PDB file of C-alpha atoms in Angstrom:
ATOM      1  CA  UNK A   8    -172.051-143.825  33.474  1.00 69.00           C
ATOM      2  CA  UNK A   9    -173.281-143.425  29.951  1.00 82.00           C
ATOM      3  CA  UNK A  10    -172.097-145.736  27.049  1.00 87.00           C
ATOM      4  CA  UNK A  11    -170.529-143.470  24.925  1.00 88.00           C
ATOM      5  CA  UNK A  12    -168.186-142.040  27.796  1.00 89.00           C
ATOM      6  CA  UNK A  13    -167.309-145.857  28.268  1.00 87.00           C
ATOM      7  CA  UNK A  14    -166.607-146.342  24.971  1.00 89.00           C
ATOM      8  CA  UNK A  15    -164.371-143.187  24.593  1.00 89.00           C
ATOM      9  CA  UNK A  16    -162.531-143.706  27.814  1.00 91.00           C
ATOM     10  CA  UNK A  17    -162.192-147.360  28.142  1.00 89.00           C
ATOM     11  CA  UNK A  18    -159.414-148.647  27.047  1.00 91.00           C
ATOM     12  CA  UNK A  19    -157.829-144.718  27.061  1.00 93.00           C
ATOM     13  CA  UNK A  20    -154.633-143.937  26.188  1.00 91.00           C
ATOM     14  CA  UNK A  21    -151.811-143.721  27.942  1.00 92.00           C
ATOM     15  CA  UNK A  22    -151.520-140.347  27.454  1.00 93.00           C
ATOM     16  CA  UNK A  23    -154.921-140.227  28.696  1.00 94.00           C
ATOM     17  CA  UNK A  24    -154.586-142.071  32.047  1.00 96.00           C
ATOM     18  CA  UNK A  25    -151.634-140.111  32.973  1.00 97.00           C
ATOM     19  CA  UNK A  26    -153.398-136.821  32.707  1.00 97.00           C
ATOM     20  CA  UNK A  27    -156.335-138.002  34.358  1.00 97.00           C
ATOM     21  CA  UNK A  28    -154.054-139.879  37.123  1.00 97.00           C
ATOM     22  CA  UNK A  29    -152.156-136.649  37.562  1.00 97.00           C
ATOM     23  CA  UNK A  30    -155.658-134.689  38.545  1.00 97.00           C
ATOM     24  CA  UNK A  31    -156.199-136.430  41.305  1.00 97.00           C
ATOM     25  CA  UNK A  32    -154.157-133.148  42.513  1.00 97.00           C
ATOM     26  CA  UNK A  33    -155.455-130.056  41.871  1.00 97.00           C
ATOM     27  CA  UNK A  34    -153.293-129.495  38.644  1.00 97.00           C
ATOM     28  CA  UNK A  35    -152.302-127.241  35.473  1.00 97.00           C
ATOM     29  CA  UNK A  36    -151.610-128.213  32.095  1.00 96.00           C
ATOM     30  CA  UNK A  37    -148.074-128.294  32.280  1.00 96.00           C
ATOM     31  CA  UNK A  38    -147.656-129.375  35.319  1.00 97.00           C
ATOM     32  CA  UNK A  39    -149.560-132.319  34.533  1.00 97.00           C
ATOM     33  CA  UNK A  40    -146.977-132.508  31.620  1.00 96.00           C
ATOM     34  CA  UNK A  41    -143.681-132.430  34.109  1.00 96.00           C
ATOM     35  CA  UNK A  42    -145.312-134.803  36.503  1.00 97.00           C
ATOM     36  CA  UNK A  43    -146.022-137.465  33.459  1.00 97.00           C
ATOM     37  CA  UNK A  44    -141.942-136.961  32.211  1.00 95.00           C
ATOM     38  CA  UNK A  45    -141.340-137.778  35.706  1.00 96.00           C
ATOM     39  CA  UNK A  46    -143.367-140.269  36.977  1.00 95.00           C
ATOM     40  CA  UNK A  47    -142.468-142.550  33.011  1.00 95.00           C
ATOM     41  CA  UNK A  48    -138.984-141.804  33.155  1.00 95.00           C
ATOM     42  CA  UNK A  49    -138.989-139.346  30.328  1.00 92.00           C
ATOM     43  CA  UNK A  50    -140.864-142.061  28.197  1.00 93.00           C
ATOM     44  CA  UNK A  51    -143.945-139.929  27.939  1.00 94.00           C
ATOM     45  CA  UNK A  52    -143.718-135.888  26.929  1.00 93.00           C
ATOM     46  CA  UNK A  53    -147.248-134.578  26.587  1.00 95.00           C
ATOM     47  CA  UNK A  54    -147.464-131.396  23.755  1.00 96.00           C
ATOM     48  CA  UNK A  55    -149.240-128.157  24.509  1.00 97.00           C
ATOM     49  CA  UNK A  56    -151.803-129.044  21.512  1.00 96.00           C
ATOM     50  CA  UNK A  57    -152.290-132.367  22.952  1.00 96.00           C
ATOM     51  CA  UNK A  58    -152.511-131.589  26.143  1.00 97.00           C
ATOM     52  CA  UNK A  59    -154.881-128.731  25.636  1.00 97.00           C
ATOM     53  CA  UNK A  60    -157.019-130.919  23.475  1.00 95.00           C
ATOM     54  CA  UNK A  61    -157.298-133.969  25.782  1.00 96.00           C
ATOM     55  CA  UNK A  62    -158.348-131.402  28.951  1.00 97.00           C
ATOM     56  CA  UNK A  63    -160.773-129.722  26.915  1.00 95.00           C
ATOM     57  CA  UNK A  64    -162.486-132.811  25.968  1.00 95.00           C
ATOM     58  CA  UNK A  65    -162.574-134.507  29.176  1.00 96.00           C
ATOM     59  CA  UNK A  66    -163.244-130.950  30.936  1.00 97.00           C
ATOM     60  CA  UNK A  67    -166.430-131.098  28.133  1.00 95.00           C
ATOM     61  CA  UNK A  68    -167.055-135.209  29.168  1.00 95.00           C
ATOM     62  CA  UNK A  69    -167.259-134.109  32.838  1.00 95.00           C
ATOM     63  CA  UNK A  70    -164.335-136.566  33.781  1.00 96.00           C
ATOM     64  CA  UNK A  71    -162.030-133.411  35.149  1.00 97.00           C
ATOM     65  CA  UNK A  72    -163.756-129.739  36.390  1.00 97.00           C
ATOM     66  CA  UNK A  73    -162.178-126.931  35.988  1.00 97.00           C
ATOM     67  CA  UNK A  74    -161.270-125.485  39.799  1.00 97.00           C
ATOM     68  CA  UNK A  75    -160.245-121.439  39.335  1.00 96.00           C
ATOM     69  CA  UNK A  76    -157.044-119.769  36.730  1.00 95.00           C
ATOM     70  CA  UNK A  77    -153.631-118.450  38.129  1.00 95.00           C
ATOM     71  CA  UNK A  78    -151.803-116.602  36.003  1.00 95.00           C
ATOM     72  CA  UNK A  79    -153.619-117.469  32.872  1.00 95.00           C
ATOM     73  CA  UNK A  80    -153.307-120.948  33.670  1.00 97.00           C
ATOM     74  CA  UNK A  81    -156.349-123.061  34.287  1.00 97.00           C
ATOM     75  CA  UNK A  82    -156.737-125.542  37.050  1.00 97.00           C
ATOM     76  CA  UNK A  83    -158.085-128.489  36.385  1.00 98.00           C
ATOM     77  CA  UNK A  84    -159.032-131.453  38.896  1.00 98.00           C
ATOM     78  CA  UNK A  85    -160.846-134.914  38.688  1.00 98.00           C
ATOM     79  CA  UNK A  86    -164.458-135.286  39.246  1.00 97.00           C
ATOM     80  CA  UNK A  87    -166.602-138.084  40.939  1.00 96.00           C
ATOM     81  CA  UNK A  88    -167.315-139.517  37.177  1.00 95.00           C
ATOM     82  CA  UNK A  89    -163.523-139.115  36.453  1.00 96.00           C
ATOM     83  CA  UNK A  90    -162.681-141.084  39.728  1.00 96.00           C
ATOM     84  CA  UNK A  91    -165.094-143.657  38.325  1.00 95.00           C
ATOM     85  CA  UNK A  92    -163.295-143.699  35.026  1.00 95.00           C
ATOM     86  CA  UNK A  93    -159.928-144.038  36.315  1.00 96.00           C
ATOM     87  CA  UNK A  94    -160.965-146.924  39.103  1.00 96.00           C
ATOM     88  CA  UNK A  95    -162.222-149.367  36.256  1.00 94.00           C
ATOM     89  CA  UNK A  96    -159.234-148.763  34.311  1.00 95.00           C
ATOM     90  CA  UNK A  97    -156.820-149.126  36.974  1.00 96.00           C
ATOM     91  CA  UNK A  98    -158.424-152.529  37.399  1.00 95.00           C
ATOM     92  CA  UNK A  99    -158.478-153.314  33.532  1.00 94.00           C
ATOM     93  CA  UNK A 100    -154.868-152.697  34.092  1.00 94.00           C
ATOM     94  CA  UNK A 101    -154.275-154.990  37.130  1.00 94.00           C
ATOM     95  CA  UNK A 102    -156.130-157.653  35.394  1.00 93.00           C
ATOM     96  CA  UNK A 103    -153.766-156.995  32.502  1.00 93.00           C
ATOM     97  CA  UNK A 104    -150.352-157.349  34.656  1.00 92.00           C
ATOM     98  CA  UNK A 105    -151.841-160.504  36.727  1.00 91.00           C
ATOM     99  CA  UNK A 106    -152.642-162.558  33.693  1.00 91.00           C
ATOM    100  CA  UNK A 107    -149.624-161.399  31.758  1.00 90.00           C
ATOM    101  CA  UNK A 108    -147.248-162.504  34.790  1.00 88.00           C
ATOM    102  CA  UNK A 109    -149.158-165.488  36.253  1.00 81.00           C
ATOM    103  CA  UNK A 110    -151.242-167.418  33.668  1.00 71.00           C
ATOM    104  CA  UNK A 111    -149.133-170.088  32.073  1.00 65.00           C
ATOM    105  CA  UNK A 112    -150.220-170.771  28.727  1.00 65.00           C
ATOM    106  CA  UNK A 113    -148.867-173.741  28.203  1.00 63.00           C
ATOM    107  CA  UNK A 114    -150.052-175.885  31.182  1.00 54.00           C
TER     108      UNK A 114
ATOM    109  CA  UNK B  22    -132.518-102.407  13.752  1.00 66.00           C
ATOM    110  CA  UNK B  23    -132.430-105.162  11.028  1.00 77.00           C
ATOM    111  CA  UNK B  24    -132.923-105.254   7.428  1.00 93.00           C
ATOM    112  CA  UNK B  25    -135.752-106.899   6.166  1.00 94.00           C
ATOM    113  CA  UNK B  26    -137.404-109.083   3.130  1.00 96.00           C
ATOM    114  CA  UNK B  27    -140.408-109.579   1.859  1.00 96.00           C
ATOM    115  CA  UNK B  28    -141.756-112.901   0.244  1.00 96.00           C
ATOM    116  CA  UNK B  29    -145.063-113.393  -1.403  1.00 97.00           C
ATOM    117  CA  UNK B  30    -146.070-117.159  -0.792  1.00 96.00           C
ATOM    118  CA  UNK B  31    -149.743-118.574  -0.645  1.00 94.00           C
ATOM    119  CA  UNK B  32    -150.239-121.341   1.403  1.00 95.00           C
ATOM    120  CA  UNK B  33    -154.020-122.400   1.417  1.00 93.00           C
ATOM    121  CA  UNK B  34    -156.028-123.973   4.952  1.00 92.00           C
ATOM    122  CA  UNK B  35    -154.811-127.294   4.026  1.00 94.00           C
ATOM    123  CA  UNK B  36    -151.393-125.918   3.696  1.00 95.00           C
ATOM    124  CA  UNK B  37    -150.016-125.257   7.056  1.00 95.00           C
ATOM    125  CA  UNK B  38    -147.610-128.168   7.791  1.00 96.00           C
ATOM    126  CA  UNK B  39    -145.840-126.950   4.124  1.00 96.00           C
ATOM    127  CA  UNK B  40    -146.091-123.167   6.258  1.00 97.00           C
ATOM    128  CA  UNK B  41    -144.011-124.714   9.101  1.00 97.00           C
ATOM    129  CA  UNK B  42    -141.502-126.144   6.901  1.00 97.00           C
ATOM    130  CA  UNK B  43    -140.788-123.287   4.943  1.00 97.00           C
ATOM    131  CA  UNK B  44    -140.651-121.039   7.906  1.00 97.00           C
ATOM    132  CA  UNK B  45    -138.280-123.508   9.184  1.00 97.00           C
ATOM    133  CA  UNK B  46    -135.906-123.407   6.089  1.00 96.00           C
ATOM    134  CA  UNK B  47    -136.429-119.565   6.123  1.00 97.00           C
ATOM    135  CA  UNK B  48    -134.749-119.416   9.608  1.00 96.00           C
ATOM    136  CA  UNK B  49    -131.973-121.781   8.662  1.00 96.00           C
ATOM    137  CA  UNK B  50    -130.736-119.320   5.778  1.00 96.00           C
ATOM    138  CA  UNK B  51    -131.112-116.545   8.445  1.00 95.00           C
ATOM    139  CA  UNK B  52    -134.416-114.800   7.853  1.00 96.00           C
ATOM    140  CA  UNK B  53    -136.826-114.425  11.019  1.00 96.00           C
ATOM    141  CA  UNK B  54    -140.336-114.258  10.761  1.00 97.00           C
ATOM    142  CA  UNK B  55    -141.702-110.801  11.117  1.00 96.00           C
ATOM    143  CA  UNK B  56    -145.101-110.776  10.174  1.00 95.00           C
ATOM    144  CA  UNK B  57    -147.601-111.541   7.529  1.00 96.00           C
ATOM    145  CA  UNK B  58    -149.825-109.505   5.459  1.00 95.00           C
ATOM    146  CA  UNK B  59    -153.001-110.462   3.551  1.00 93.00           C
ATOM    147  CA  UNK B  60    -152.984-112.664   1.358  1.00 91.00           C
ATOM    148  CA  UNK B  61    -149.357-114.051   1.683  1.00 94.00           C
ATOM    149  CA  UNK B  62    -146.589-111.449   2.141  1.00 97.00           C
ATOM    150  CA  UNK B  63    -144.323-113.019   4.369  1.00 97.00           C
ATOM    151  CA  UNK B  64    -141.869-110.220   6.318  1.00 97.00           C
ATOM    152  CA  UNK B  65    -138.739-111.598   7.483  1.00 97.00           C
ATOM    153  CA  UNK B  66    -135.976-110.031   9.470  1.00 96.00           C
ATOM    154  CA  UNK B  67    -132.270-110.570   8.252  1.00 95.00           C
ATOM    155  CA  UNK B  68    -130.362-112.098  10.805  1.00 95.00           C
ATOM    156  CA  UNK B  69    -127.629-115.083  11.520  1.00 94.00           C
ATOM    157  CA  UNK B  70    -128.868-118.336  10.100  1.00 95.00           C
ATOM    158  CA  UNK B  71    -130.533-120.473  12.888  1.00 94.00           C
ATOM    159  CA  UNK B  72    -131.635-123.790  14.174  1.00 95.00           C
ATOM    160  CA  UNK B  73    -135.139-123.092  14.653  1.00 96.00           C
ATOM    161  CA  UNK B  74    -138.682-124.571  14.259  1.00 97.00           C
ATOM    162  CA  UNK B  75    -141.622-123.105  13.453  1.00 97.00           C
ATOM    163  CA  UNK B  76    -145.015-124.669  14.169  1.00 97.00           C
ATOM    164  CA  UNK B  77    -148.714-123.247  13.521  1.00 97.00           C
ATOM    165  CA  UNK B  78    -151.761-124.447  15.481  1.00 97.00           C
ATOM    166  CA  UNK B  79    -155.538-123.517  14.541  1.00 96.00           C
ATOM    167  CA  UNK B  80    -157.429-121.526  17.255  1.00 95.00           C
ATOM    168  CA  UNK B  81    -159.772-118.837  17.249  1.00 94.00           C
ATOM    169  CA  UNK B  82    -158.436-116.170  19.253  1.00 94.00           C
ATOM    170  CA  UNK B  83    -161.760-114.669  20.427  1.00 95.00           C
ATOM    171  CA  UNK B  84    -162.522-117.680  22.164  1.00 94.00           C
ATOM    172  CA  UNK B  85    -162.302-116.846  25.733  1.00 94.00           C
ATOM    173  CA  UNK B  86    -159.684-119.048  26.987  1.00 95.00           C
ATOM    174  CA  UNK B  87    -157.273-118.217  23.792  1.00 96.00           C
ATOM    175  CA  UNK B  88    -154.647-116.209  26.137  1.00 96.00           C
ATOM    176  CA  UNK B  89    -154.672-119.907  28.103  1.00 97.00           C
ATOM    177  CA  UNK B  90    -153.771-121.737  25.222  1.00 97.00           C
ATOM    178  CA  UNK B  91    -151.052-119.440  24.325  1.00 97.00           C
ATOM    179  CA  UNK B  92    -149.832-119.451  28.274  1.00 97.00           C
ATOM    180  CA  UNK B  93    -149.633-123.438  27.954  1.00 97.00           C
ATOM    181  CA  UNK B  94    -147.106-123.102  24.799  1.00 97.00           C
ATOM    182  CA  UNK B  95    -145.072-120.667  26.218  1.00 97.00           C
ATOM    183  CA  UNK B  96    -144.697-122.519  29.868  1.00 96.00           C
ATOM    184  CA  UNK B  97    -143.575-125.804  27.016  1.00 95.00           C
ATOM    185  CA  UNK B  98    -140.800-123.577  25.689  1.00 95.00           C
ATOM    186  CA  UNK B  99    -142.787-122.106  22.404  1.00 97.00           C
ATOM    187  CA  UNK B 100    -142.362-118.697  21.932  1.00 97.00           C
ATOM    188  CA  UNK B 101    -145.937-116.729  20.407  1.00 98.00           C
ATOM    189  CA  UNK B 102    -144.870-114.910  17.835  1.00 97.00           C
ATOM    190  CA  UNK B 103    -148.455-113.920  16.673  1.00 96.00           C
ATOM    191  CA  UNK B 104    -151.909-114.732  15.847  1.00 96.00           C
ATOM    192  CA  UNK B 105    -152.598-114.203  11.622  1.00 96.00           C
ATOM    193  CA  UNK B 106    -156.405-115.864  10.431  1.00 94.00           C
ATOM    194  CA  UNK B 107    -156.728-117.971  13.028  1.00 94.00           C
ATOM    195  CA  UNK B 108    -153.164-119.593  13.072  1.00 96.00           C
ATOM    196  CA  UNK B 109    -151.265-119.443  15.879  1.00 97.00           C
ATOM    197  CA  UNK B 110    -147.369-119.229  14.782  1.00 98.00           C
ATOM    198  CA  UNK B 111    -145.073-120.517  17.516  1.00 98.00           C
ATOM    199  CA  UNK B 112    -140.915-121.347  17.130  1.00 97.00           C
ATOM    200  CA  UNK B 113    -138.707-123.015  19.689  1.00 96.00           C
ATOM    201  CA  UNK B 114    -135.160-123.748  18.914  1.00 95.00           C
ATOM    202  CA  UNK B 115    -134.083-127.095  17.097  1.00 92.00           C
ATOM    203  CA  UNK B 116    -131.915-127.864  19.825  1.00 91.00           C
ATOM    204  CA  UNK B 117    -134.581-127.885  22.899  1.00 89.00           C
ATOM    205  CA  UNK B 118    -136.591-131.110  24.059  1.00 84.00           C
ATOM    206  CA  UNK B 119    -140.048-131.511  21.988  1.00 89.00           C
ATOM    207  CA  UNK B 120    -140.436-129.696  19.737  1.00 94.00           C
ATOM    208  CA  UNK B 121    -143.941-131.072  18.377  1.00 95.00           C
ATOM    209  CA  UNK B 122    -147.151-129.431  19.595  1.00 96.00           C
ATOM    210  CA  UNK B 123    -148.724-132.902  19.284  1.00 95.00           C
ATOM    211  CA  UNK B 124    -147.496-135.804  20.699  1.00 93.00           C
ATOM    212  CA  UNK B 125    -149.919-138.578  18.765  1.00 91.00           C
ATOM    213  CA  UNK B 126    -151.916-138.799  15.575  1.00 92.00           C
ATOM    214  CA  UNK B 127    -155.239-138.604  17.571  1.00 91.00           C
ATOM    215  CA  UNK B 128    -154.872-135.034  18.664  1.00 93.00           C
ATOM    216  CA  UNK B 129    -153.116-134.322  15.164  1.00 94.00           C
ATOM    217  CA  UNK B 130    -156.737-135.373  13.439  1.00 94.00           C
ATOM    218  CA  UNK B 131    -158.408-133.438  15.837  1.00 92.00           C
ATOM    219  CA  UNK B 132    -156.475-130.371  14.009  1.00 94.00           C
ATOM    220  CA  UNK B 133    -157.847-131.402  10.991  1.00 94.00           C
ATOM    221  CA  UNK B 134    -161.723-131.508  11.880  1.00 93.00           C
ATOM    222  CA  UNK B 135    -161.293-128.155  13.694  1.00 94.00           C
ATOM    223  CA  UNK B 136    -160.003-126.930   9.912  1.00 94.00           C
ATOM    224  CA  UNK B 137    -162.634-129.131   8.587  1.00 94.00           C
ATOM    225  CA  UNK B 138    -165.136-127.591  10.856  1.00 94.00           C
ATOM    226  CA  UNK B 139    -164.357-124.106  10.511  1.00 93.00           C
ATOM    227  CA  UNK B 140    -162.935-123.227   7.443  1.00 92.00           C
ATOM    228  CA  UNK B 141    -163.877-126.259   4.641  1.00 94.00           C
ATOM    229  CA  UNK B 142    -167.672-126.479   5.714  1.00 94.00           C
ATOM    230  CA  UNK B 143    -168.217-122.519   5.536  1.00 93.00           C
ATOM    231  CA  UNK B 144    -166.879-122.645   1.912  1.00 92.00           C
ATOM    232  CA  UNK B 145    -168.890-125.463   1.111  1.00 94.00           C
ATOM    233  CA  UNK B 146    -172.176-123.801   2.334  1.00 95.00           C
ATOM    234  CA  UNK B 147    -171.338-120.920   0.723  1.00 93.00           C
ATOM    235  CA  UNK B 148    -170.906-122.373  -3.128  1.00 93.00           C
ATOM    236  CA  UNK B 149    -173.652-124.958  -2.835  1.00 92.00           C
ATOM    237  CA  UNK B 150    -176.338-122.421  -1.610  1.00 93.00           C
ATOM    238  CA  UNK B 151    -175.115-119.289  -3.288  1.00 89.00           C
ATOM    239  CA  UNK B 152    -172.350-119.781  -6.014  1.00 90.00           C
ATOM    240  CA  UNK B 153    -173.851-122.866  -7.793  1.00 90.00           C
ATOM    241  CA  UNK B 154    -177.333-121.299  -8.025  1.00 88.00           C
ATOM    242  CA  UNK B 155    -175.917-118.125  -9.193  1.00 85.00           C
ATOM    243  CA  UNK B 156    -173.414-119.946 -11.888  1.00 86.00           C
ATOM    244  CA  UNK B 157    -176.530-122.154 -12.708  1.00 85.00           C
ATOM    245  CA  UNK B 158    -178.224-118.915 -13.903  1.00 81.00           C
ATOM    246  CA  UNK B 159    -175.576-117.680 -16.016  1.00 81.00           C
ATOM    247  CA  UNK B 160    -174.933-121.135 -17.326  1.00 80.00           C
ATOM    248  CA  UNK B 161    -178.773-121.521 -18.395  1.00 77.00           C
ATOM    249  CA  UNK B 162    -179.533-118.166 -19.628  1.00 72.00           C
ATOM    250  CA  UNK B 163    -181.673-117.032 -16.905  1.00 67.00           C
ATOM    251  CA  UNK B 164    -179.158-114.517 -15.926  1.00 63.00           C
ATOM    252  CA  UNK B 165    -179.179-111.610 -16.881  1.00 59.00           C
ATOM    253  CA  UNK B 166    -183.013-111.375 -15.415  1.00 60.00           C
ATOM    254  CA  UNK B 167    -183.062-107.821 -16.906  1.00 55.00           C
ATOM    255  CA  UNK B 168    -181.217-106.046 -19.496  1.00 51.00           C
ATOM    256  CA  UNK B 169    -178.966-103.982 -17.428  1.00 50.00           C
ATOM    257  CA  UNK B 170    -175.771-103.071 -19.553  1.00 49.00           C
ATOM    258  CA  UNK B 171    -173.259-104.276 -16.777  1.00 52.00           C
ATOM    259  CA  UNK B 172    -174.660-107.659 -16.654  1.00 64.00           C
ATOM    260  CA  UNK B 173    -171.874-109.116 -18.835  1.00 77.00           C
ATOM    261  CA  UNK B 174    -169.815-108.137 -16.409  1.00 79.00           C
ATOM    262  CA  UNK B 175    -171.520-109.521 -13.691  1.00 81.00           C
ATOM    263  CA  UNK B 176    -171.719-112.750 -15.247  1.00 83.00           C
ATOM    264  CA  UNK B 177    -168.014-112.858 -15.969  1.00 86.00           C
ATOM    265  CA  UNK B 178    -167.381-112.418 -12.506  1.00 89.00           C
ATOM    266  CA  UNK B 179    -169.784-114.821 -11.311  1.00 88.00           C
ATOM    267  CA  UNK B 180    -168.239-117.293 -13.636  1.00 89.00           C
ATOM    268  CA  UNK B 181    -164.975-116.227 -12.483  1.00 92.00           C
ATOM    269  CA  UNK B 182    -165.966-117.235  -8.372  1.00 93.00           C
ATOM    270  CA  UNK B 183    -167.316-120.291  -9.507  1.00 93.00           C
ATOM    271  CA  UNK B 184    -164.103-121.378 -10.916  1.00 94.00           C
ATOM    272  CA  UNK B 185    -162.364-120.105  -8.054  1.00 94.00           C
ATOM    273  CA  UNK B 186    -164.744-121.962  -5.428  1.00 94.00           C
ATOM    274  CA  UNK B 187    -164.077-125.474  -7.848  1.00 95.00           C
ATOM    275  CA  UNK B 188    -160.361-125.175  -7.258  1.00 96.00           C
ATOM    276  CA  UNK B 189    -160.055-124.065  -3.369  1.00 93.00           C
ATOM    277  CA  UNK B 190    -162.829-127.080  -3.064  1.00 95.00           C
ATOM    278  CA  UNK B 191    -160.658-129.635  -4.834  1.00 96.00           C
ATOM    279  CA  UNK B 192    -157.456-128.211  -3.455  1.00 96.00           C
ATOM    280  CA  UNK B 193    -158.469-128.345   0.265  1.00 95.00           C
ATOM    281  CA  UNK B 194    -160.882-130.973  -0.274  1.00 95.00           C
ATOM    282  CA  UNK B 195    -157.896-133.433  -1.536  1.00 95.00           C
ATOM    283  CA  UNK B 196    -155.737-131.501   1.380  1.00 95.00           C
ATOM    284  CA  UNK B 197    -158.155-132.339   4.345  1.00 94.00           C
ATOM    285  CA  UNK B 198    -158.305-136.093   2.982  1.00 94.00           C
ATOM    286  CA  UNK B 199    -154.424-136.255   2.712  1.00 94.00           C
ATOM    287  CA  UNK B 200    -153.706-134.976   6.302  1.00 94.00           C
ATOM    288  CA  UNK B 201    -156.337-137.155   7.802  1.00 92.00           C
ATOM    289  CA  UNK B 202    -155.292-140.385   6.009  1.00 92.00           C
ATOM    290  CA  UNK B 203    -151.672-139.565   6.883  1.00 92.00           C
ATOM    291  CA  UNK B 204    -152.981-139.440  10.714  1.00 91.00           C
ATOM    292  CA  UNK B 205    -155.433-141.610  10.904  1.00 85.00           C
ATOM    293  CA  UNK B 206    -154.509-144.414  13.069  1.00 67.00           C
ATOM    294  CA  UNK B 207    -155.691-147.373  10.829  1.00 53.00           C
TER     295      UNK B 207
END
């Protein structure tokens, strides 16, 4: 994995990790969008400019390939770099939710 | 069919968030986007007065995945209207869920630097290696070369481009750096 990939996608947004989380099903932009709604409890709405801009660029990083179109709608799903991506920060974030529960600061 | 108006209003590349919102006021006193004519007549169609927002979005349609773009408003709820200079016009009604086409400040810069990009640097090139030089000549008396008798024309007009090129510098040059310190995430 190259450094500047790293540094773009690690930390990512939140916005970020949901899309890429939501491609590890064959998926198109707006259904990536419903799933997000869903899965956050509404917390997290994804726009059509945002949306189209974040796949672009990680469709351009080589983090998500684009499968095949259905109706004018382009299907997007994660790659083996993507999968890499996704793995370190799902473990940046388990880190993050350990220490935050179990580390007492004050002892 | 309708009656309709016709407003002349210029809104320049830097301009199209000030576009939106006077779209959006349009459609509250009950006029409805039509269409728009170069450089800025604005056709509206008389209806009721209604709850509705307009939004713009930068694309160039001959890219080859512009009908996907447009697909991905309209499954959001946007409804195309059309496509005028590269801007994109959508409207969705006041009352449904989202109606933003960007959802944070990082995708909203990204807007910016594709204006930036595509319409800014092109008039930049344009007066540094073509109007300046030209001006230059007229300003230093180099121009005209020969004594053609419609050269004091030409040089007005010259003159007049270069003054043009200064203000739609300045005025989207101050634009581009007011949108992008208004998004910028510092």
């Amino acid at each position: 994995m190259n450094d500047r990939i790293k540094r773009i996608y690690i930390p990512m947004t939140e916005t970020s990790f949901y899309i890429l989380f939501s491609l590890q099903e064959e998926m198109h932009g707006y259904s990536i969008g419903t799933l997000v709604e869903e899965i956050t409890g509404g917390d997290i709405s994804i726009s059509p400019g945002t949306m189209y801009g974040s796949l672009s660029k990680m469709e351009k990083d080589g983090l998500i390939n684009f499968i095949r179109e259905e109706e004018n709608r382009k299907i997007y799903k994660i790659s083996e770099l993507g999968k890499l991506i996704l793995h370190k920060e799902i473990k940046r974030i388990e880190r993050l939710y350990k220490n935050s529960k179990g580390v007492n600061l004050s002892e | 069919m309708n009656r309709t108006i016709r407003e002349f209003k210029l809104f320049l590349i830097t301009d199209y968030e000030k576009e939106e919102e006077y779209l959006t006021r349009m459609s509250k006193k009950g006029y409805r986007l039509k269409k728009v004519t170069f450089p800025g007549f604005y056709t509206f169609e008389v209806v009721e007065p209604e709850d509705i927002v307009y939004r713009l979005s930068f694309k160039n349609p001959m890219e080859s995945d512009f009908k996907n773009y447009i697909v991905l408003f309209q499954d959001s709820g946007w409804e195309y209207i059309f496509e005028y200079m590269g801007w994109s016009y959508f409207r969705k009604n006041e009352s449904e869920e989202n109606t933003e086409i960007f959802s944070n400040h990082e995708s909203r810069v990204e807007e910016v630097n594709k204006v930036f990009k595509s319409r800014f640097l092109p008039i930049l090139i344009i007066f540094t290696f073509s109007i300046f030089p030209s001006a230059m000549d007229v300003f230093s008396g180099s121009f005209p070369h020969k004594g053609y008798h419609i050269t004091n024309f030409a040089s007005i007009f010259i003159i007049f481009v270069y003054i043009l090129y200064i203000f739609l510098i300045t005025y989207c040059g101050y634009g581009l750096y007011k949108l992008r310190r208004k998004y910028s995430i510092k």
